[in-house]
Coordinates of C-alpha atoms in Angstrom, one line a residue:
M1 CA -75.2 -49.9 8.1
A2 CA -72.7 -51.7 9.9
V3 CA -69.2 -51.6 10.7
F4 CA -66.9 -54.5 11.4
G5 CA -63.1 -54.4 12.6
I6 CA -60.3 -56.8 13.4
F7 CA -57.0 -55.7 15.1
G8 CA -54.1 -58.3 15.8
T9 CA -50.3 -58.1 16.0
K10 CA -49.4 -60.8 13.9
T11 CA -49.9 -61.0 10.1
A12 CA -53.2 -63.0 9.1
N13 CA -55.8 -63.2 6.5
V14 CA -57.9 -60.4 8.2
A15 CA -59.5 -60.0 5.0
S16 CA -61.5 -63.2 5.0
S17 CA -62.6 -63.0 8.7
T18 CA -63.9 -59.3 7.6
Y19 CA -65.9 -60.8 5.1
Y20 CA -67.6 -63.2 7.3
G21 CA -68.0 -60.6 9.9
L22 CA -69.7 -58.1 7.1
Y23 CA -72.0 -61.2 6.0
A24 CA -73.3 -61.8 9.6
L25 CA -74.3 -58.0 9.5
Q26 CA -75.8 -58.0 5.7
H27 CA -79.0 -57.2 7.2
R28 CA -78.3 -53.7 7.9
G29 CA -77.5 -52.4 4.6
Q30 CA -77.2 -54.0 1.1
A31 CA -76.4 -51.0 -1.2
S32 CA -72.8 -51.4 -0.8
S33 CA -69.9 -53.1 0.8
G34 CA -66.3 -52.4 1.6
I35 CA -62.9 -53.6 3.2
V36 CA -60.0 -52.1 3.9
V37 CA -56.9 -54.2 5.0
N38 CA -53.8 -52.7 7.0
D39 CA -50.6 -54.5 6.2
D40 CA -47.7 -52.5 8.3
G41 CA -49.1 -49.2 7.6
V42 CA -50.1 -50.1 4.0
F43 CA -53.7 -49.9 3.1
H44 CA -55.3 -52.0 0.5
S45 CA -59.0 -51.4 -0.2
Y46 CA -61.8 -52.6 -2.0
K47 CA -65.6 -51.4 -2.2
D48 CA -68.6 -51.4 -4.5
S49 CA -72.2 -51.3 -4.9
G50 CA -73.7 -54.5 -3.6
I51 CA -74.0 -57.1 -1.1
V52 CA -70.9 -58.7 0.6
N53 CA -70.9 -61.8 -1.8
E54 CA -71.1 -59.8 -5.0
V55 CA -68.7 -57.2 -4.1
F56 CA -66.0 -59.4 -2.8
T57 CA -65.3 -62.5 -5.2
P58 CA -62.5 -64.8 -4.2
R59 CA -60.3 -62.7 -6.5
V60 CA -60.9 -59.6 -5.0
L61 CA -60.5 -61.1 -1.6
D62 CA -57.2 -62.6 -2.7
S63 CA -56.1 -59.1 -4.0
L64 CA -56.4 -57.3 -0.8
G65 CA -53.6 -59.7 0.9
L66 CA -52.8 -60.5 4.3
G67 CA -52.5 -58.0 7.3
Q68 CA -52.4 -57.3 11.0
M69 CA -55.8 -55.1 10.9
A70 CA -58.9 -54.8 8.6
L71 CA -61.9 -52.5 8.4
G72 CA -65.2 -53.1 6.9
N73 CA -68.6 -51.8 6.0
V74 CA -71.9 -52.4 4.9
R75 CA -74.6 -49.4 4.2
Y76 CA -77.9 -48.8 2.6
G77 CA -78.2 -45.4 1.1
T78 CA -81.0 -43.4 -0.4
S79 CA -81.8 -43.2 -4.0
A80 CA -79.5 -41.0 -4.7
T81 CA -76.7 -42.0 -2.4
K82 CA -76.6 -46.0 -3.3
E83 CA -73.5 -45.5 -5.7
R84 CA -70.0 -46.8 -5.3
I85 CA -68.8 -43.2 -4.5
N86 CA -70.9 -43.2 -1.2
A87 CA -69.6 -46.7 -0.4
E88 CA -67.1 -47.0 2.8
P89 CA -64.8 -47.4 4.4
M90 CA -63.5 -44.1 3.5
L91 CA -59.6 -43.7 2.7
V92 CA -58.0 -40.2 3.9
N93 CA -54.5 -39.3 3.4
H94 CA -53.7 -36.3 5.1
V95 CA -50.4 -34.2 6.7
K96 CA -49.9 -36.6 9.9
G97 CA -50.5 -39.9 8.1
K98 CA -53.6 -41.9 6.7
L99 CA -56.7 -42.8 8.2
A100 CA -59.7 -45.5 6.9
I101 CA -63.0 -44.7 8.5
S102 CA -66.3 -46.4 8.7
H103 CA -69.8 -45.3 10.3
D104 CA -73.1 -46.5 11.5
G105 CA -75.6 -44.0 11.4
A106 CA -76.3 -40.2 10.8
L107 CA -75.3 -36.4 11.6
V108 CA -78.0 -34.1 12.9
N109 CA -75.5 -31.4 12.1
Y110 CA -74.3 -32.7 9.0
A111 CA -75.5 -29.8 6.8
E112 CA -74.1 -27.4 9.2
L113 CA -70.5 -28.6 9.1
R114 CA -70.1 -29.4 5.8
R115 CA -71.1 -25.6 5.1
E116 CA -68.5 -24.6 7.4
L117 CA -66.1 -27.0 6.3
E118 CA -67.0 -25.8 2.3
L119 CA -66.5 -22.2 3.6
S120 CA -63.1 -22.9 4.8
G121 CA -61.7 -24.6 1.2
A122 CA -62.8 -28.2 2.0
I123 CA -63.9 -30.0 -1.5
F124 CA -66.6 -32.8 -1.1
H125 CA -66.7 -35.8 -3.2
T126 CA -69.6 -37.6 -1.9
A127 CA -73.0 -37.2 0.1
N128 CA -72.2 -39.2 3.0
D129 CA -71.7 -38.6 6.7
V130 CA -68.5 -40.3 6.8
E131 CA -66.7 -37.5 4.6
V132 CA -67.7 -34.8 7.0
I133 CA -66.4 -37.2 10.0
A134 CA -63.2 -37.6 8.5
Y135 CA -62.9 -34.0 7.8
I136 CA -63.3 -33.0 11.4
I137 CA -61.1 -35.7 12.9
T138 CA -58.2 -34.9 10.8
K139 CA -58.4 -31.3 11.5
E140 CA -58.4 -32.4 15.3
R141 CA -55.3 -34.3 14.3
L142 CA -53.5 -31.3 13.4
T143 CA -53.2 -30.1 17.1
A144 CA -53.8 -33.3 19.2
P145 CA -51.1 -35.3 20.4
S146 CA -52.3 -38.9 18.9
I147 CA -55.0 -39.9 16.5
E148 CA -57.4 -41.2 19.7
E149 CA -57.2 -37.8 20.9
A150 CA -58.5 -36.3 17.8
V151 CA -61.3 -38.7 17.7
S152 CA -62.3 -37.9 21.2
R153 CA -62.2 -34.2 20.5
A154 CA -64.3 -34.7 17.1
L155 CA -67.2 -36.3 19.1
G156 CA -67.9 -33.0 21.2
K157 CA -68.5 -31.4 17.4
L158 CA -70.1 -34.6 15.7
K159 CA -73.9 -34.5 16.7
G160 CA -76.5 -37.3 15.9
G161 CA -76.7 -40.8 16.4
Y162 CA -73.3 -43.0 15.2
S163 CA -70.8 -45.9 15.9
M164 CA -67.8 -45.7 14.1
L165 CA -64.4 -47.3 13.7
V166 CA -61.1 -45.4 12.5
M167 CA -57.9 -47.3 11.6
S168 CA -54.6 -45.7 11.6
P169 CA -51.5 -47.8 10.4
Q170 CA -51.0 -48.5 14.0
K171 CA -54.2 -48.5 15.7
L172 CA -58.0 -49.4 15.5
I173 CA -60.2 -47.0 17.3
A174 CA -64.2 -47.7 18.0
A175 CA -66.3 -45.0 19.4
R176 CA -70.3 -44.2 20.0
D177 CA -72.2 -40.7 19.9
E178 CA -72.5 -39.6 23.5
N179 CA -76.4 -40.8 23.6
G180 CA -75.3 -44.2 22.2
L181 CA -78.2 -44.7 19.8
H182 CA -76.6 -47.1 17.8
P183 CA -74.7 -50.3 19.2
L184 CA -71.2 -51.3 19.1
C185 CA -69.4 -53.9 20.8
Y186 CA -66.2 -56.0 20.9
G187 CA -64.8 -59.6 22.1
I188 CA -61.5 -61.4 21.3
R189 CA -60.5 -64.4 19.3
D190 CA -58.5 -67.4 20.6
N191 CA -55.5 -66.1 18.5
G192 CA -55.8 -62.8 20.6
E193 CA -57.3 -60.5 17.6
Y194 CA -59.3 -58.2 19.2
V195 CA -63.0 -57.8 16.9
V196 CA -65.2 -54.8 17.0
A197 CA -68.8 -55.0 15.4
S198 CA -72.1 -53.4 15.3
E199 CA -73.8 -56.5 16.6
T200 CA -72.8 -59.8 18.7
C201 CA -73.6 -62.1 16.0
A202 CA -70.8 -61.0 14.1
L203 CA -68.4 -61.5 16.9
A204 CA -70.0 -65.3 17.1
T205 CA -69.6 -65.7 13.3
V206 CA -65.9 -65.1 13.6
G207 CA -65.4 -67.1 16.6
A208 CA -64.5 -64.4 19.0
S209 CA -66.2 -64.1 22.6
F210 CA -68.0 -61.3 23.6
I211 CA -66.4 -58.8 25.9
R212 CA -68.3 -55.9 26.2
E213 CA -70.3 -53.0 24.6
V214 CA -68.4 -49.6 23.8
E215 CA -70.1 -47.1 26.0
P216 CA -72.1 -44.0 25.1
G217 CA -69.4 -41.2 24.3
E218 CA -66.4 -43.8 24.8
V219 CA -63.5 -44.0 22.6
V220 CA -61.6 -47.6 22.5
V221 CA -58.3 -47.8 21.5
F222 CA -56.9 -51.0 20.2
S223 CA -52.9 -51.2 19.9
K224 CA -49.8 -53.0 20.6
D225 CA -50.0 -51.8 23.9
G226 CA -53.3 -53.3 24.6
V227 CA -56.6 -51.7 25.0
K228 CA -57.2 -48.0 26.2
S229 CA -60.3 -46.6 27.1
I230 CA -61.2 -42.7 26.8
R231 CA -64.1 -41.4 28.6
D232 CA -63.7 -37.6 28.1
N233 CA -67.3 -37.5 26.6
C234 CA -68.8 -40.3 28.7
D235 CA -72.0 -39.5 30.9
K236 CA -72.7 -35.8 29.4
K237 CA -75.7 -37.1 27.9
P238 CA -78.5 -39.6 29.0
E239 CA -78.2 -42.9 27.5
R240 CA -80.9 -43.4 24.4
L241 CA -80.4 -46.4 22.4
C242 CA -82.5 -46.9 19.3
V243 CA -85.4 -48.9 20.3
F244 CA -86.0 -50.1 16.6
E245 CA -82.7 -51.9 16.6
Y246 CA -84.7 -54.7 19.0
L247 CA -87.9 -54.1 16.9
Y248 CA -86.4 -54.5 13.4
T249 CA -82.9 -53.5 12.9
A250 CA -80.7 -56.2 14.6
R251 CA -80.7 -60.0 13.9
P252 CA -82.7 -61.9 16.6
D253 CA -79.6 -63.8 17.8
S254 CA -77.7 -60.7 18.7
V255 CA -77.8 -59.3 22.3
I256 CA -77.8 -55.6 22.7
S257 CA -77.3 -53.9 26.1
G258 CA -77.6 -57.4 27.8
C259 CA -80.8 -58.1 26.6
S260 CA -81.5 -60.7 23.6
V261 CA -82.9 -59.3 20.6
H262 CA -85.1 -62.5 20.3
L263 CA -86.6 -62.2 23.8
A264 CA -87.2 -58.5 23.2
R265 CA -89.4 -59.5 20.0
K266 CA -91.4 -62.0 21.9
R267 CA -91.8 -59.8 24.6
A268 CA -93.3 -57.3 22.0
G269 CA -95.4 -59.8 20.5
A270 CA -96.8 -60.4 24.1
F271 CA -97.5 -57.0 24.7
L272 CA -99.4 -57.1 21.5
A273 CA -101.6 -59.8 22.2
K274 CA -102.8 -58.4 25.3
A275 CA -103.4 -55.1 23.7
H276 CA -105.1 -56.4 20.8
P277 CA -106.7 -59.7 21.4
V278 CA -108.9 -61.6 18.7
E279 CA -110.5 -64.9 17.9
A280 CA -108.6 -66.4 15.3
D281 CA -107.4 -69.8 14.3
V282 CA -103.8 -69.2 13.7
V283 CA -100.9 -66.8 14.3
I284 CA -98.2 -66.6 11.2
G285 CA -95.4 -63.8 11.3
A286 CA -93.9 -61.7 8.3
P287 CA -90.5 -63.3 7.8
D288 CA -88.0 -62.7 8.8
S289 CA -88.0 -59.9 11.7
G290 CA -91.9 -60.3 12.3
L291 CA -91.6 -64.1 13.3
D292 CA -90.3 -63.6 16.8
A293 CA -93.2 -61.3 17.9
A294 CA -95.7 -63.8 16.2
I295 CA -94.3 -66.7 18.5
G296 CA -94.5 -64.0 21.4
Y297 CA -98.5 -63.4 20.5
A298 CA -99.0 -66.9 19.8
E299 CA -97.9 -67.9 23.5
Q300 CA -99.5 -65.0 25.2
S301 CA -103.0 -65.6 23.2
G302 CA -102.9 -69.3 23.1
I303 CA -103.6 -69.2 19.4
P304 CA -101.3 -72.0 17.7
Y305 CA -98.7 -70.5 16.0
G306 CA -98.1 -71.5 12.1
L307 CA -95.8 -71.2 9.0
G308 CA -98.1 -68.7 7.1
L309 CA -95.4 -67.0 4.8
I310 CA -92.2 -68.4 3.2
K311 CA -89.5 -65.6 2.0
N312 CA -87.3 -66.0 -0.5
K313 CA -83.8 -66.0 1.1
Y314 CA -82.2 -64.4 -1.9
I315 CA -84.1 -61.1 -1.6
G316 CA -82.9 -58.5 0.8
R317 CA -84.9 -56.5 3.3
T318 CA -87.6 -54.2 1.4
F319 CA -87.7 -51.9 4.4
I320 CA -84.3 -50.4 3.9
D321 CA -84.3 -50.5 -0.2
P322 CA -84.4 -47.0 -1.8
G323 CA -87.3 -46.2 -3.6
Q324 CA -90.9 -46.9 -3.7
N325 CA -91.0 -49.2 -7.0
V326 CA -88.0 -51.3 -5.7
R327 CA -89.7 -52.2 -2.6
E328 CA -92.9 -53.1 -4.5
D329 CA -91.3 -55.3 -6.9
K330 CA -89.0 -57.0 -4.2
V331 CA -92.4 -58.0 -2.3
K332 CA -93.8 -59.6 -5.3
I333 CA -91.0 -62.1 -5.3
K334 CA -90.0 -62.2 -1.7
L335 CA -93.0 -64.0 -0.1
N336 CA -95.5 -66.7 -0.8
P337 CA -97.9 -67.9 1.3
V338 CA -98.4 -71.3 2.8
A339 CA -102.0 -72.4 1.7
E340 CA -102.3 -75.3 4.1
T341 CA -101.7 -73.1 7.0
V342 CA -104.2 -70.2 6.2
R343 CA -106.9 -71.7 4.1
D344 CA -110.4 -71.1 5.6
K345 CA -108.7 -69.8 8.8
R346 CA -109.0 -66.9 10.7
V347 CA -105.2 -65.4 10.5
V348 CA -103.2 -62.9 12.9
L349 CA -100.7 -61.7 10.6
V350 CA -97.7 -59.9 12.7
D351 CA -95.2 -58.0 11.1
D352 CA -92.4 -56.1 12.9
S353 CA -93.6 -52.5 11.8
I354 CA -96.0 -50.6 9.5
V355 CA -94.1 -47.5 8.3
R356 CA -94.8 -46.6 4.7
G357 CA -97.7 -49.2 4.3
T358 CA -96.8 -50.0 0.9
T359 CA -96.5 -53.6 1.0
M360 CA -98.8 -54.6 3.6
A361 CA -102.0 -54.9 1.2
R362 CA -99.7 -56.8 -1.3
V363 CA -99.3 -59.3 1.6
V364 CA -102.8 -59.3 2.6
K365 CA -104.0 -59.9 -0.8
L366 CA -101.1 -63.0 -1.1
L367 CA -103.2 -64.7 2.4
R368 CA -106.8 -63.7 0.8
D369 CA -106.0 -65.5 -2.4
A370 CA -104.5 -68.4 -0.4
G371 CA -107.7 -69.1 1.1
A372 CA -107.7 -67.0 4.3
K373 CA -111.2 -66.3 5.8
E374 CA -110.1 -63.4 8.1
I375 CA -106.7 -61.5 8.4
H376 CA -106.0 -59.2 11.5
V377 CA -102.7 -57.4 11.0
R378 CA -100.8 -56.9 14.1
S379 CA -97.8 -54.6 14.3
S380 CA -94.9 -55.3 16.9
A381 CA -94.0 -51.6 16.9
P382 CA -96.0 -48.7 17.6
E383 CA -97.5 -46.1 14.9
F384 CA -94.6 -44.3 13.0
L385 CA -95.4 -40.5 13.2
N386 CA -92.1 -38.9 13.1
P387 CA -89.1 -38.9 10.7
C388 CA -85.7 -40.1 12.2
Y389 CA -82.7 -38.4 11.6
Y390 CA -80.3 -40.8 12.8
G391 CA -79.8 -43.5 10.3
T392 CA -83.2 -45.0 10.0
D393 CA -84.3 -44.3 6.3
I394 CA -87.4 -42.2 7.4
G395 CA -87.1 -39.1 6.0
S396 CA -90.5 -37.2 6.2
K397 CA -94.1 -37.5 7.9
A398 CA -95.5 -37.3 4.4
E399 CA -94.0 -40.9 3.8
L400 CA -95.6 -42.3 7.1
I401 CA -99.1 -43.9 6.6
A402 CA -99.9 -43.5 10.5
T403 CA -100.1 -39.8 9.8
K404 CA -102.6 -40.0 7.2
C405 CA -104.6 -42.8 8.4
T406 CA -106.3 -44.2 11.6
A407 CA -106.1 -48.1 12.2
K408 CA -109.6 -48.8 11.0
E409 CA -108.5 -46.8 8.0
M410 CA -105.4 -48.9 7.4
A411 CA -107.5 -51.9 7.9
K412 CA -109.6 -50.9 4.7
L413 CA -106.8 -49.7 2.8
F414 CA -105.0 -53.0 3.4
G415 CA -108.1 -55.3 2.7
A416 CA -107.5 -56.7 6.2
D417 CA -110.3 -57.2 9.0
S418 CA -108.5 -55.3 11.8
V419 CA -105.3 -53.6 12.2
G420 CA -103.5 -53.3 15.9
F421 CA -100.2 -51.4 16.8
L422 CA -98.0 -52.1 20.0
P423 CA -98.8 -49.4 22.7
L424 CA -96.2 -46.9 22.9
K425 CA -95.5 -47.6 26.9
D426 CA -94.7 -51.0 26.1
V427 CA -91.9 -50.1 23.7
F428 CA -90.0 -49.1 26.5
E429 CA -90.4 -52.3 28.1
L430 CA -88.8 -54.6 25.5
G431 CA -85.2 -54.3 26.9
A432 CA -86.4 -54.7 30.6
S433 CA -83.7 -57.6 31.0
G434 CA -80.9 -55.8 29.8
T435 CA -78.7 -52.7 31.2
C436 CA -80.0 -49.9 29.2
K437 CA -80.9 -46.7 31.0
G438 CA -83.0 -45.4 28.2
Y439 CA -84.4 -45.5 24.6
C440 CA -85.0 -43.0 21.7
A441 CA -88.5 -43.7 20.5
A442 CA -88.6 -40.1 18.7
C443 CA -90.1 -42.0 15.7
F444 CA -93.1 -43.0 17.6
N445 CA -93.2 -40.2 20.0
G446 CA -91.2 -37.3 18.6
E447 CA -89.0 -37.1 21.7
Y448 CA -85.8 -36.5 20.1
P449 CA -82.7 -37.0 22.1
T450 CA -80.6 -34.2 20.5
E451 CA -81.6 -31.0 18.2
V452 CA -83.8 -31.4 15.1
P453 CA -82.1 -30.4 12.0
V454 CA -83.8 -27.6 10.3
D455 CA -82.3 -28.2 7.3
T456 CA -80.5 -31.4 6.6
G457 CA -79.0 -30.1 3.4
A458 CA -79.5 -33.9 1.9
S459 CA -81.3 -33.0 -1.1
K460 CA -78.9 -30.6 -2.1
Y461 CA -75.8 -32.7 -1.8
E462 CA -77.3 -35.7 -3.1
S463 CA -78.5 -33.8 -6.2
K464 CA -74.7 -32.4 -6.6
I465 CA -73.9 -36.1 -6.8
S466 CA -76.5 -37.0 -9.2
E467 CA -76.0 -34.2 -11.6
N468 CA -72.0 -34.9 -11.5
K469 CA -73.0 -38.3 -12.9
K470 CA -75.0 -36.9 -15.8

């Protein structure tokens, strides 16, 4: 998921800028897209299932009109929450005004908060965390002197990993969870508009110069009076940026916590070459997020790098597609081997990660059919051994191949000659050139920075949505 927002004091085509910002963040989710435009306190919105350019046709963009502020979101969902009703941003009308809210991440106390709210009379329409967030903020607003104070108070009750944007008629507010699991940054355009986004690549796309990242636990307020920081929730918990941002989630041209994602992935490839050397003729990467690590592996090992797989650019990321059949069908049309690169060669295939293992056998077979003599699979991430509760779609250990198979067993299952993973100790060194003080690698080592929910409530609430559609 990803968030994007613009704040200005003059009327402009903020919908168009938000469209391009979301386009730059499309890699973070392809289930739905949404934009809300604020024109002097009047909100115009549109959201639907689908990717940005499908949802926002020229006619739809024109219908949003001009404004001073805008808020946008792209998200992915589980098989039961990808419907339009769960799309963001969410609009809220409450006793003290109106809000638009968008987030990236997940609450670990979602089920607990939702039950508490339902018992107090709250009625829910979605299975989306953002609806709980909206309720908590609006409840706090009843007694808080300002919307930003309400958001700050809410942060103390919302547990998990998230970054979010809240737009009121007069302000745009950005906030991160106290551990800073998900990235969020802001910059400024030449026309004076402030831009907030999940990644720096979106700032560059709309011509905004990077200023800084929103700190863990911080609330940043953009208004006609300028930029204000509320740090009531800062430094309460250790920083724990999701290390999977460097390995897979973020775009290579983004910079997170002062570290280039591209360089972090090259560093992963170099560590991988040291840990799992092999005699080979060519190193290739699984496009797109495995390419940088493949370059790093090739540079460290001295084995030539080659273009071995071509990706159909019109197919999205299979890892975040809900449903096994969808992922496998997309792999069939997503990749094609370059036979000239791999024929009669000993090939090192570097991928960003091996999570479920459902597509690797297919990729190995493609390379075998293209004439590869040997195939050595290398993952630039460690073995996934634990579920993620902070927004990455890894629901249970039963889905994770590394909990059931050793590397040798995986090699046999995939039809590969060998399989190797990035050592766990090296994953904490990927962002060494940056400013981050600590990382969450719970999906690899089981060390969660927050309480682990006993009952997420997801199946219960998702089933309600599905039943209501019948």
